[in-house]
Coordinates of C-alpha atoms in Angstrom, one line a residue:
X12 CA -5.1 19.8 -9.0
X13 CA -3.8 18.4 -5.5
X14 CA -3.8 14.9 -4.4
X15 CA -4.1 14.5 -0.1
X16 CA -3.1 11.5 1.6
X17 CA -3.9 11.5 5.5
X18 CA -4.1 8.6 8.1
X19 CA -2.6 7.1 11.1
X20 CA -1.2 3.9 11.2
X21 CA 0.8 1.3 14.0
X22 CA 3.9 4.0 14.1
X23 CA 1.6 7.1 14.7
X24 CA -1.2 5.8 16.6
X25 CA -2.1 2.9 19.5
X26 CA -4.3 -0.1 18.5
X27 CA -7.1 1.4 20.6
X28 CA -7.1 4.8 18.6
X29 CA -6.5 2.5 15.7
X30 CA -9.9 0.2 16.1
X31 CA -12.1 3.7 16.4
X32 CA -10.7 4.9 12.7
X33 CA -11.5 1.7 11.4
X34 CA -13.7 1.6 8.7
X35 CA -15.4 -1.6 8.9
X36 CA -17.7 -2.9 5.4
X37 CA -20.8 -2.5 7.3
X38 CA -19.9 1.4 7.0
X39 CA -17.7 2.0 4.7
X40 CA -19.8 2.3 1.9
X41 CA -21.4 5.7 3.7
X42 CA -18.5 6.4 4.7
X43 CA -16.6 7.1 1.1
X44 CA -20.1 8.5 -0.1
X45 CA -20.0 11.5 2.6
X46 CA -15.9 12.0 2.4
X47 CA -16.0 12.5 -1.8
X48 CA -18.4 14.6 -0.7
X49 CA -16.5 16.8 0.7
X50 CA -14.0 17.2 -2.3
X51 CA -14.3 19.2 -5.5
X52 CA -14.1 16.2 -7.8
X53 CA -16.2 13.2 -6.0
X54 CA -12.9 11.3 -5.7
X55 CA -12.2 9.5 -2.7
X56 CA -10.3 6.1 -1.5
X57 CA -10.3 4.8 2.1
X58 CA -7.4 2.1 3.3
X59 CA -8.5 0.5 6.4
X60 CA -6.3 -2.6 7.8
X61 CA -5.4 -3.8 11.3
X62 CA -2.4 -1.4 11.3
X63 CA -3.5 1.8 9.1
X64 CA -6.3 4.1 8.0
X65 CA -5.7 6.1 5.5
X66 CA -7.6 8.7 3.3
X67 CA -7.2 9.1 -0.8
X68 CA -8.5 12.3 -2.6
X69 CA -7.9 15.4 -4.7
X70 CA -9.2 18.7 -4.4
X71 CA -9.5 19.7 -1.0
X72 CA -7.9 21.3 2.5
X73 CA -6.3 19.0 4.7
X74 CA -7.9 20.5 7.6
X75 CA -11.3 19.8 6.1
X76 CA -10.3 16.4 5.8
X77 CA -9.2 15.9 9.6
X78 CA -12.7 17.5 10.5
X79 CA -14.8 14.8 8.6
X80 CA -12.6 11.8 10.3
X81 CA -12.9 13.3 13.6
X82 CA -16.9 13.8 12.9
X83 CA -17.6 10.6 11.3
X84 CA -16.2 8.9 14.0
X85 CA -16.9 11.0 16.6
X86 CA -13.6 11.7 18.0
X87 CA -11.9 14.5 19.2
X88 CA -10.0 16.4 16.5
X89 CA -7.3 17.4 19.0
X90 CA -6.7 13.7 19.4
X91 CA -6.3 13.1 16.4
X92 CA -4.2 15.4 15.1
X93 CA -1.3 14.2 17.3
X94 CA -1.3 11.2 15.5
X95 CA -2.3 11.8 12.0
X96 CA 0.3 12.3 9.2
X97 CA -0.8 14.0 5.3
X98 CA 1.0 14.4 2.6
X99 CA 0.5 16.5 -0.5
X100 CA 0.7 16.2 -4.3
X101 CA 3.8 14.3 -4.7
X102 CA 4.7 13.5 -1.5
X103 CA 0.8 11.6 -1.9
X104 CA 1.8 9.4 -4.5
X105 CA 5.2 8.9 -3.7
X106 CA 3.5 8.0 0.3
X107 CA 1.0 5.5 -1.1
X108 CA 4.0 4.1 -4.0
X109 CA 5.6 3.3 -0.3
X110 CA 2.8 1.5 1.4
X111 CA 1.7 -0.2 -1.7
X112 CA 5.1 -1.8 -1.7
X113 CA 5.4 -2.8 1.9
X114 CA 8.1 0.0 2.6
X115 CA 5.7 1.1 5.3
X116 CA 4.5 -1.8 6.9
X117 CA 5.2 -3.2 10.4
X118 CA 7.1 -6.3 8.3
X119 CA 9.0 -4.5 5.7
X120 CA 8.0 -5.7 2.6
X121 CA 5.2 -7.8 3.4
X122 CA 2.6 -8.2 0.5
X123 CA -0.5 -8.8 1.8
X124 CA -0.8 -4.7 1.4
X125 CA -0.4 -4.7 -1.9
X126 CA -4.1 -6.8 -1.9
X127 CA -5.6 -4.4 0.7
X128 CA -5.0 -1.3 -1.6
X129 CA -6.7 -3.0 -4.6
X130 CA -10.1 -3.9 -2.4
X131 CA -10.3 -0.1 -1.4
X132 CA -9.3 0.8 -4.8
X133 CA -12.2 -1.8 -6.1
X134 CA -14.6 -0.7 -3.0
X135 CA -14.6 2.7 -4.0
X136 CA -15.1 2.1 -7.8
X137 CA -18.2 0.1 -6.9
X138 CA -19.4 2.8 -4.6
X139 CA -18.6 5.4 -7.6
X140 CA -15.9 7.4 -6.1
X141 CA -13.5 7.1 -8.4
X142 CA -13.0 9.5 -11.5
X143 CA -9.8 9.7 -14.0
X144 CA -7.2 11.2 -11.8
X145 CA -7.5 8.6 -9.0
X146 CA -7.9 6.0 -11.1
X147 CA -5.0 7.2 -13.0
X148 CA -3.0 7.2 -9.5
X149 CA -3.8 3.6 -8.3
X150 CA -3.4 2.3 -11.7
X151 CA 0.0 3.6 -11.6
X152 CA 0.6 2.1 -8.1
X153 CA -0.2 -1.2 -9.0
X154 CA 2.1 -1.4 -11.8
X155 CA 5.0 0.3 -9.7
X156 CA 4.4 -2.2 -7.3
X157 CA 4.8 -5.5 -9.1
X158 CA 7.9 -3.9 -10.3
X159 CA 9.4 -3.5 -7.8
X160 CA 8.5 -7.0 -6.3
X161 CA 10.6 -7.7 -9.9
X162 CA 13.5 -6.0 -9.9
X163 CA 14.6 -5.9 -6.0
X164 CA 14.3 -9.0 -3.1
X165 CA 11.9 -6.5 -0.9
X166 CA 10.1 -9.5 -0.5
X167 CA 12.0 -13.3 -1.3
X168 CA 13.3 -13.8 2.1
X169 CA 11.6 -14.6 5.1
X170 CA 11.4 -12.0 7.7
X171 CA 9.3 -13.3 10.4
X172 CA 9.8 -16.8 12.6
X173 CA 6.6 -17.9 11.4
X174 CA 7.2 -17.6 7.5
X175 CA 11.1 -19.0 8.1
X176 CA 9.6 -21.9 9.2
X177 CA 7.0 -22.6 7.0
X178 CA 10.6 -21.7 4.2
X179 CA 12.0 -24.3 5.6
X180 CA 9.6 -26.7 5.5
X181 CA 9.1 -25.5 1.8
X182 CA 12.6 -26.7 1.0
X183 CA 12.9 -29.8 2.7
X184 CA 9.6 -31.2 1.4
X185 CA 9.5 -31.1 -2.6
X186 CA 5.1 -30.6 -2.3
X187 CA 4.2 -28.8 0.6
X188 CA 0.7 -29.5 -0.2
X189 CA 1.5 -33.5 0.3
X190 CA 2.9 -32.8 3.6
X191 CA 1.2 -33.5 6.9
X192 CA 1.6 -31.3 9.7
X193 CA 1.5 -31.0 13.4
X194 CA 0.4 -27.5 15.0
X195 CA 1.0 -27.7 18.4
X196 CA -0.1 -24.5 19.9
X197 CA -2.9 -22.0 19.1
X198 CA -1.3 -18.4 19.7
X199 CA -0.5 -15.6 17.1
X200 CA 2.7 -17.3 16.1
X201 CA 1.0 -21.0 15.2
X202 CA -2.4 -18.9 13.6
X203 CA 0.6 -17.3 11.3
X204 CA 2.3 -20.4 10.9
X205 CA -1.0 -22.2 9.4
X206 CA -1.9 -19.4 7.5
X207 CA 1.0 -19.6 6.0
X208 CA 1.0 -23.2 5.1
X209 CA -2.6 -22.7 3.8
X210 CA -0.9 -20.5 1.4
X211 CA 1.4 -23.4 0.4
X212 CA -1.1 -25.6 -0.3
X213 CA -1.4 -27.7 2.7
X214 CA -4.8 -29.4 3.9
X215 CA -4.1 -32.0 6.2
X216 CA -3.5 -30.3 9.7
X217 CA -4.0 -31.3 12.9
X218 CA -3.7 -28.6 15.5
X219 CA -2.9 -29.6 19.2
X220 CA -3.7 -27.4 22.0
X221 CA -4.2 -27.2 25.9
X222 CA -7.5 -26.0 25.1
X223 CA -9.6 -28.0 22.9
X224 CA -12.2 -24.8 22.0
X225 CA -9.4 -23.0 20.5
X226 CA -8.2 -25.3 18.9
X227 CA -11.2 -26.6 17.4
X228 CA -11.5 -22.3 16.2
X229 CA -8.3 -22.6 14.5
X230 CA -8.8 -26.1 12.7
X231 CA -12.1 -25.1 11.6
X232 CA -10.5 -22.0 10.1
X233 CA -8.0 -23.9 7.5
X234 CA -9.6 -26.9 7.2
X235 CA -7.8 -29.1 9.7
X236 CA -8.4 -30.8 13.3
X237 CA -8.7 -30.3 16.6
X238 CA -6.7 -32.6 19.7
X239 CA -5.6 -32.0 23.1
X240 CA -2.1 -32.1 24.0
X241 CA -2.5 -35.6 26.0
X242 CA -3.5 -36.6 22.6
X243 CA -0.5 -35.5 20.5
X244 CA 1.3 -39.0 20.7
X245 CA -1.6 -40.8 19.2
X246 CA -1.3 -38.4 16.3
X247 CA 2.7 -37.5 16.1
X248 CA 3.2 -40.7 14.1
X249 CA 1.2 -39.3 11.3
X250 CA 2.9 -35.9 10.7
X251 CA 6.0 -35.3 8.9
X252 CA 6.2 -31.8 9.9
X253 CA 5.9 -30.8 13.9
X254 CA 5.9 -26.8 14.5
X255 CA 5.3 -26.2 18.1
X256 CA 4.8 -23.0 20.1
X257 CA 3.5 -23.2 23.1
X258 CA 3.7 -21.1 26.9
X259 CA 4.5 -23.8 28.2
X260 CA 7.6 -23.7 31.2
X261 CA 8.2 -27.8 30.2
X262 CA 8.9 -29.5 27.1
X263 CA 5.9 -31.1 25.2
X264 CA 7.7 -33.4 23.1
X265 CA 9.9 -35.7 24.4
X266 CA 12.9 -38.2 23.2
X267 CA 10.9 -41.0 23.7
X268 CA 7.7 -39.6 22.1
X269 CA 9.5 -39.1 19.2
X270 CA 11.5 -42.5 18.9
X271 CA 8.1 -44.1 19.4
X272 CA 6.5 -42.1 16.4
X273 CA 9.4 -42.9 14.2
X274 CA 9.1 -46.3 14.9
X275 CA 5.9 -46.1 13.7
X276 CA 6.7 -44.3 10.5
X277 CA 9.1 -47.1 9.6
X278 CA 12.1 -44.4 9.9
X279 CA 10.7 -41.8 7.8
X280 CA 12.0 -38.8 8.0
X281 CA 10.2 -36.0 10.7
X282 CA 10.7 -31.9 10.7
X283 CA 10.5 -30.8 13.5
X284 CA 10.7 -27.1 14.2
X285 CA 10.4 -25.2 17.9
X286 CA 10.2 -21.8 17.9
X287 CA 8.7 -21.6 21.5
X288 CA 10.7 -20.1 24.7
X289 CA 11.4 -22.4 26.8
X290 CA 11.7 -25.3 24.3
X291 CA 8.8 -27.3 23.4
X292 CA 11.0 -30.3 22.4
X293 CA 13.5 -31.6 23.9
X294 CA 17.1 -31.1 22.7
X295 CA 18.2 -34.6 22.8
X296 CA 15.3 -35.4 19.9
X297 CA 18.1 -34.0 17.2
X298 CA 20.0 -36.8 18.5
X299 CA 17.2 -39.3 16.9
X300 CA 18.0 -40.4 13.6
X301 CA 15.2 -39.3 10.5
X302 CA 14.5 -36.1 13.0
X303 CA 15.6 -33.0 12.0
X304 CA 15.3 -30.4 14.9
X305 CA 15.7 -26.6 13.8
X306 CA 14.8 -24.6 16.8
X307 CA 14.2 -20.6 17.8
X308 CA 17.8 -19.6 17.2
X309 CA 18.7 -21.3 13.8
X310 CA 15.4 -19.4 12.4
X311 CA 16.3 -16.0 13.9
X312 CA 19.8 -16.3 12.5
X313 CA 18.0 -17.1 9.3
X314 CA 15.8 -13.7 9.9
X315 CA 18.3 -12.0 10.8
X316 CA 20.5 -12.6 7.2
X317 CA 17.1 -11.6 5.3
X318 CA 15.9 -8.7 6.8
X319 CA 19.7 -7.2 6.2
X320 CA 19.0 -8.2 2.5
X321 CA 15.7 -7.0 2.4
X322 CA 16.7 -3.3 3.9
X323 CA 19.3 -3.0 1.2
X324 CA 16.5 -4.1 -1.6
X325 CA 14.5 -1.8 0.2
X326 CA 16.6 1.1 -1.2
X327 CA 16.3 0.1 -4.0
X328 CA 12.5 0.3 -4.1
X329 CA 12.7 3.8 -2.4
X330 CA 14.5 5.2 -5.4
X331 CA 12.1 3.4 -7.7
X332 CA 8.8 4.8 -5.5
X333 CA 10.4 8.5 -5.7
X334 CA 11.6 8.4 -9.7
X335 CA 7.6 7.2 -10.0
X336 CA 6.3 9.6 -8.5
X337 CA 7.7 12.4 -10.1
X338 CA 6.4 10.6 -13.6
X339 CA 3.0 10.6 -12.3
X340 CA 2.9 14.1 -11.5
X341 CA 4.3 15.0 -14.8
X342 CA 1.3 12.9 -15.9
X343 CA -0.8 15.6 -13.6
X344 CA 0.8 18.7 -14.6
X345 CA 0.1 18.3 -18.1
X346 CA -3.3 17.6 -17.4
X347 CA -3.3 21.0 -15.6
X348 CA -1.5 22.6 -18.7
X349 CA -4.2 21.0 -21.7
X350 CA -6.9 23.0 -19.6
X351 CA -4.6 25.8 -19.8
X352 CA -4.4 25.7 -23.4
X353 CA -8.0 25.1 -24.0
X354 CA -9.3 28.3 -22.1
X355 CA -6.4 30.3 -23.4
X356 CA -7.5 29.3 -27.2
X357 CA -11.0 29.9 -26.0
X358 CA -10.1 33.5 -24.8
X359 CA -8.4 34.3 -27.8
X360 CA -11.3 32.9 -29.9
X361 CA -13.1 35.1 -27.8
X362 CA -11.0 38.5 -29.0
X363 CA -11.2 37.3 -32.0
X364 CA -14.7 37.1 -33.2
X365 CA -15.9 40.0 -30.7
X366 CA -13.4 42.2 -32.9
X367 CA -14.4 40.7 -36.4
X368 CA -17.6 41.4 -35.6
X369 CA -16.9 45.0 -35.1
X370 CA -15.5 45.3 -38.1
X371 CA -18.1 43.2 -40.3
X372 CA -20.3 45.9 -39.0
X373 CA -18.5 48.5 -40.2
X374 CA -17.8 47.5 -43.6
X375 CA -21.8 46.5 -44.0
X376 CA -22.4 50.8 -43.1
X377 CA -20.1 51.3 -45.6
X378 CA -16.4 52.3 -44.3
X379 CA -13.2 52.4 -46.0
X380 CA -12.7 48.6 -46.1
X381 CA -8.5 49.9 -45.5
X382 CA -9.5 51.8 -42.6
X383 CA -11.4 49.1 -41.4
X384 CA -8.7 46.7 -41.9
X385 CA -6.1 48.9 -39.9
X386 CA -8.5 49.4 -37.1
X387 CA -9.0 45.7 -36.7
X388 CA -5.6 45.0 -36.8
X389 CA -4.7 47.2 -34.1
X390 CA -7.7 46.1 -31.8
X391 CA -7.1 43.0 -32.3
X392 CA -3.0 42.9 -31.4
X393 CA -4.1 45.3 -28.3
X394 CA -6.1 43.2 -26.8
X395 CA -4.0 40.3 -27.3
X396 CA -0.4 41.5 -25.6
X397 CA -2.7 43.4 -23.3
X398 CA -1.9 40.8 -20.5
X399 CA 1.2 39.4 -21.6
X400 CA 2.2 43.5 -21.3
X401 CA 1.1 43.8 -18.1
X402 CA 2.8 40.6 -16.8
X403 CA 6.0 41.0 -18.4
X404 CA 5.9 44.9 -16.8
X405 CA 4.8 43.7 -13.1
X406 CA 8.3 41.6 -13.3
X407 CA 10.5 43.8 -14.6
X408 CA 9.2 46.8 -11.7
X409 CA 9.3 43.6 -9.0
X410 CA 13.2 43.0 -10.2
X411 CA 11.5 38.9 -10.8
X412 CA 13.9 37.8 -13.7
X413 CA 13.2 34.6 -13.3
X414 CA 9.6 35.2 -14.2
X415 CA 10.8 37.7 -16.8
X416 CA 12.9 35.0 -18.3
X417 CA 9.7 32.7 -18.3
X418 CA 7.8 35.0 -19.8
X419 CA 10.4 36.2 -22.6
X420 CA 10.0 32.4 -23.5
X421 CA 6.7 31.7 -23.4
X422 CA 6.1 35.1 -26.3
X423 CA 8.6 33.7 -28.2
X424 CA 10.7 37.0 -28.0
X425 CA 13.9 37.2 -29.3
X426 CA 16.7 40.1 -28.7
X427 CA 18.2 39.7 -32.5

């Protein structure tokens, strides 16, 4: 039995190539439908995220499998093919043992992967394309993957700018979820930076933006509100965290903004973080006393020092993903080797009954029952070490002692 893993994901492929393999919901239940299909077993998975698409299944030619993606998309093959990667029995499972731990991803170690294999895992046991072996496999993957979030750091530190501030926020405020934050700034960076504290629990935000429609996007998103930036000072006073990124070419926030807003707050302490270039606040705010300013450079020094501890905890987790996927292909092999046994006892069942037969018939016409006896005897032996015979001669002629040597074993024969 062979496991195939293809796909193409942000290291292989552009985003545009990337969108066009997508598998969106609105297809995806067709789409696993027609690709088990296509397999001897009806087993299929499909991974599709923002940076990867990748394609689960046993039983069938990699080539085959290229075809269908190029079809049910209606791409060129050739295309594809220069940016599509596969892997094979272990290489498979040790492959998706790697992604399913973040090893893979554009963030190394980043977990929301781990989530996004068990909804394609759960997608395509609603759909019905999941048998034992697959299920076997993801099973497996899950339970590799939470141990090696366990037993290594691949994913304790923050690795991004976004997720080291919302760390430090984390430790500087005992209940995040009490906290109330600032957002000034609607891009990539601030989206991550509020999902983030989502995560953490916090409900009151107010994000603050040149334009008020994205903004009011964003706010509506996680809960929070929407201002202009005109209208951050009538606002500042009520945050005690500020994260601000922003294109702008002049600072936002300024010393006196500040002092005002801490006046206000009776001196209680404010966070404020900039990871915008140019600066968003203005340097001489760390000079105000109850504000903490942590800007761009502290975090990427912080960044910096975690993604060196996550690369050596991701060696760790490489050597776990590899020693796991040899198990679970020892788990497939003998799967291989019980149908082995069952139609070799079959066969000799077989031998057996076809020659008692014989000689039940002979002994009811009224044979010597000896002569009977001898003649199923030899029959019988014949046609067993008929094919061991021929097997052990075809190595021995072939000079194959390795095979010879297998074989010797697997009789049981013994020189003494």
């Amino acid at each position: 039995m062979t496991l195939v893993a293809i796909g193409i994901n942000h290291k292989t492929a552009s985003v545009s190539l990337r969108e066009k393999v997508a598998f969106g919901p609105d297809i995806l239940t067709d789409a696993l439908k027609s690709l088990a299909d296509q397999t001897r077993t009806g087993e299929a998975v499909i991974l599709s995220t923002c940076n990867r698409t990748e394609l689960y299944t046993n039983q069938v030619e990699c080539d085959r499998l290229i075809q269908w993606l190029s079809q049910f998309h209606n791409l060129s093959e050739a295309e594809l093919r220069e940016c599509i990667y596969l892997h094979t029995g272990q290489s498979a499972v040790q492959h998706l043992l790697r992604v399913s731990a973040g090893l893979d991803s554009l963030v190394l170690g980043e977990p929301q992967i781990l989530g996004q294999i068990k909804q394609a895992f759960a997608d395509a046991k609603r759909v019905g394309t999941i048998a034992h072996t697959l299920d076997r496999l993801f099973q497996h993957t899950f339970k590799v993957a939470k141990r090696i979030r366990t037993e290594t750091e691949i994913g304790s530190s923050a690795v991004s700018v976004a997720f080291a501030a919302v760390n430090l926020a984390r430790h500087i405020f005992d209940d995040l979820s009490r906290s109330r934050v600032l957002l000034v700034g609607a891009g990539e960076t601030i989206e991550l930076v509020a999902r983030h504290l989502s995560e953490q629990g916090v409900t009151n935000m107010v994000v603050a933006n040149r334009t008020l429609a994205r903004a009011e996007g964003m706010a509506a998103e996680f809960g929070g509100r929407a201002v202009t930036l005109p209208q951050i000072p009538e606002h500042l006073a009520e945050a005690d965290i500020v994260i601000s990124s922003t294109a702008s070419p002049l600072p936002i926030l300024g010393k006196g903004m500040v002092e005002n807003a801490l006046k206000a707050r009776r001196h209680q302490p404010m966070l404020l973080v900039d990871i915008a270039v140019p600066r968003d606040i203005e340097s001489e705010v760390a000079d105000l006393e109850n504000a903490y300013l942590y800007t761009v450079d502290d975090l990427q020094g912080i960044v910096e020092k975690n993604m060196a501890s996550r690369l050596e905890a991701a060696e760790q987790a490489e050597l776990i993903a590899h020693e796991q996927s040899s198990e679970f292909m020892s788990w497939l092999r003998s799967l291989d080797s019980v149908a082995t046994i069952r139609a070799f006892r079959s066969q000799s069942e077989a031998v057996k009954a076809d020659a008692l037969a014989r000689a039940q018939e002979r002994l009811a016409s009224g044979a010597d029952p000896e002569a009977v006896m001898l003649e199923l005897a030899n029959k019988l032996t014949n046609k067993l070490i008929h094919s061991p015979t021929q097997a052990l001669s075809k190595a021995a002629r072939s000079g194959d002692l390795d095979s010879l040597e297998l074989l010797r074993a697997a009789l049981g024969i013994d020189d003494n």
